[in-house]
Coordinates of C-alpha atoms in Angstrom, one line a residue:
M1176 CA -22.9 22.7 21.2
A1177 CA -23.3 18.6 20.5
A1178 CA -24.1 19.5 16.8
A1179 CA -21.5 21.4 16.7
A1180 CA -18.4 18.8 18.2
T1181 CA -20.8 15.9 16.2
T1182 CA -19.4 18.3 13.2
L1183 CA -16.0 19.1 14.1
T1184 CA -15.2 15.1 14.7
M1185 CA -16.7 14.2 11.5
M1186 CA -14.8 16.6 9.2
M1187 CA -11.9 15.5 11.1
S1188 CA -12.7 11.7 10.4
T1189 CA -13.1 11.7 6.8
S1190 CA -10.4 14.4 6.3
A1191 CA -8.1 12.2 8.0
S1192 CA -8.9 8.6 5.6
A1193 CA -9.2 10.9 2.8
R1194 CA -5.4 11.0 3.4
N1195 CA -5.3 6.4 3.2
Q1196 CA -6.4 5.5 0.3
G1197 CA -8.2 1.8 -0.1
Y1198 CA -7.1 -1.6 0.8
A1199 CA -5.4 -3.6 -1.5
Y1200 CA -5.6 -7.7 -1.0
G1201 CA -3.5 -10.8 -2.3
D1202 CA -4.7 -14.0 -2.6
N1203 CA -5.0 -16.3 0.0
N1204 CA -4.6 -13.9 2.7
L1205 CA -0.8 -13.3 1.7
G1206 CA -0.8 -10.1 3.1
Y1207 CA -2.6 -6.7 2.1
G1208 CA -1.6 -3.0 2.1
Y1209 CA -2.4 0.8 1.6
F1210 CA -1.0 4.1 0.6
E1211 CA -1.1 7.1 2.1
S1212 CA -1.3 10.3 0.1
Y1213 CA 0.3 12.6 2.1
G1214 CA 4.0 12.0 2.5
D1215 CA 3.7 9.9 -0.2
Y1216 CA 3.5 5.9 2.1
F1217 CA 3.3 2.9 1.3
N1218 CA 2.2 0.3 3.6
I1219 CA 2.1 -3.9 3.8
N1220 CA 2.3 -6.2 5.8
D1221 CA 2.6 -9.7 5.2
T1222 CA 0.4 -12.1 6.8
K1223 CA 0.8 -15.4 5.7
A1224 CA 3.2 -17.5 7.4
D1225 CA 4.7 -19.1 4.1
G1226 CA 7.7 -18.6 3.9
H1227 CA 7.8 -15.8 1.4
S1228 CA 7.7 -12.0 1.4
A1229 CA 4.7 -10.2 0.9
V1230 CA 4.8 -6.9 -2.4
L1231 CA 3.0 -4.2 -2.9
V1232 CA 3.6 -3.4 -6.5
W1233 CA 2.9 0.3 -7.6
E1234 CA 2.3 2.0 -11.1
A1235 CA 1.6 6.1 -11.5
S1236 CA 0.5 7.8 -14.7
G1237 CA 4.0 10.0 -14.8
G1238 CA 5.4 6.4 -15.6
R1239 CA 7.1 5.5 -12.2
S1240 CA 6.2 2.3 -11.2
G1241 CA 7.7 -0.1 -8.5
D1242 CA 8.1 -2.5 -5.2
E1243 CA 7.8 -2.6 -1.9
W1244 CA 8.6 -5.9 0.4
D1245 CA 7.7 -6.4 4.0
T1246 CA 10.5 -8.8 4.7
D1247 CA 10.4 -9.1 8.9
G1248 CA 8.5 -12.5 8.2
A1249 CA 4.2 -12.8 8.9
N1250 CA 2.2 -11.0 11.4
N1251 CA 5.3 -8.2 12.2
G1252 CA 3.0 -5.1 11.6
W1253 CA 3.6 -2.8 8.3
T1254 CA 6.8 -2.4 7.2
T1255 CA 6.0 1.9 5.4
V1256 CA 7.8 3.2 2.9
N1257 CA 8.0 6.4 1.6
R1258 CA 8.6 7.7 -1.9
N1259 CA 8.6 11.1 -3.6
L1260 CA 5.9 11.3 -6.3
P1261 CA 4.5 14.0 -8.6
E1262 CA 1.1 15.6 -6.7
E1263 CA -2.1 14.6 -8.8
D1264 CA -0.5 11.6 -10.3
D1265 CA -2.7 8.6 -10.3
L1266 CA -1.8 5.4 -9.4
Q1267 CA -2.6 1.9 -9.1
Y1268 CA -1.1 -0.4 -6.8
K1269 CA -1.4 -4.7 -5.8
V1270 CA -0.6 -7.1 -3.6
C1271 CA 1.6 -10.1 -3.9
W1272 CA 4.3 -12.4 -2.9
G1273 CA 7.1 -13.0 -4.1
E1274 CA 11.2 -14.0 -3.2
W1275 CA 13.3 -11.2 -1.5
S1276 CA 16.6 -12.6 -2.0
T1277 CA 16.2 -13.5 -6.0
Q1278 CA 14.2 -10.2 -6.2
Y1279 CA 11.0 -12.3 -7.6
I1280 CA 7.5 -11.4 -7.6
N1281 CA 4.8 -13.8 -8.5
M1282 CA 2.2 -11.4 -10.7
N1283 CA -0.2 -14.8 -10.3
S1284 CA -0.8 -14.8 -6.6
C1285 CA -1.6 -10.7 -6.4
G1286 CA -4.8 -9.5 -6.0
A1287 CA -7.1 -6.7 -8.0
W1288 CA -5.4 -3.0 -8.3
E1289 CA -6.3 -0.9 -6.3
A1290 CA -6.7 3.0 -7.1
G1291 CA -5.1 6.1 -6.0
K1292 CA -4.4 9.5 -5.9
V1293 CA -1.3 11.1 -5.2
S1294 CA -2.4 14.5 -4.0
G1295 CA -0.1 17.2 -1.1

């Protein structure tokens, strides 16, 4: 019985974690974000009180791209944005800082690209 419960728990945690893609981090601890493939949710969290917004920049293999902004100040929790992306698109995303008022994104502040995949 214990072995069955352990197996079920492992299956459930693997299933849930498969929905969330890896974290992308901005340079100098400015923020981080991730993509949740089930439902197509981008999540961004500004973690540096520097007067800038954290921005998650993304590109999908189907040709779509975008940027998702956390504009409510540092350390105020996650900003979640839902996008409807084509199933099975490959995805890449990174976190940068930007100026919301002008929509300027400082591409030199971005961390490394994180790879993901859209799935249903």
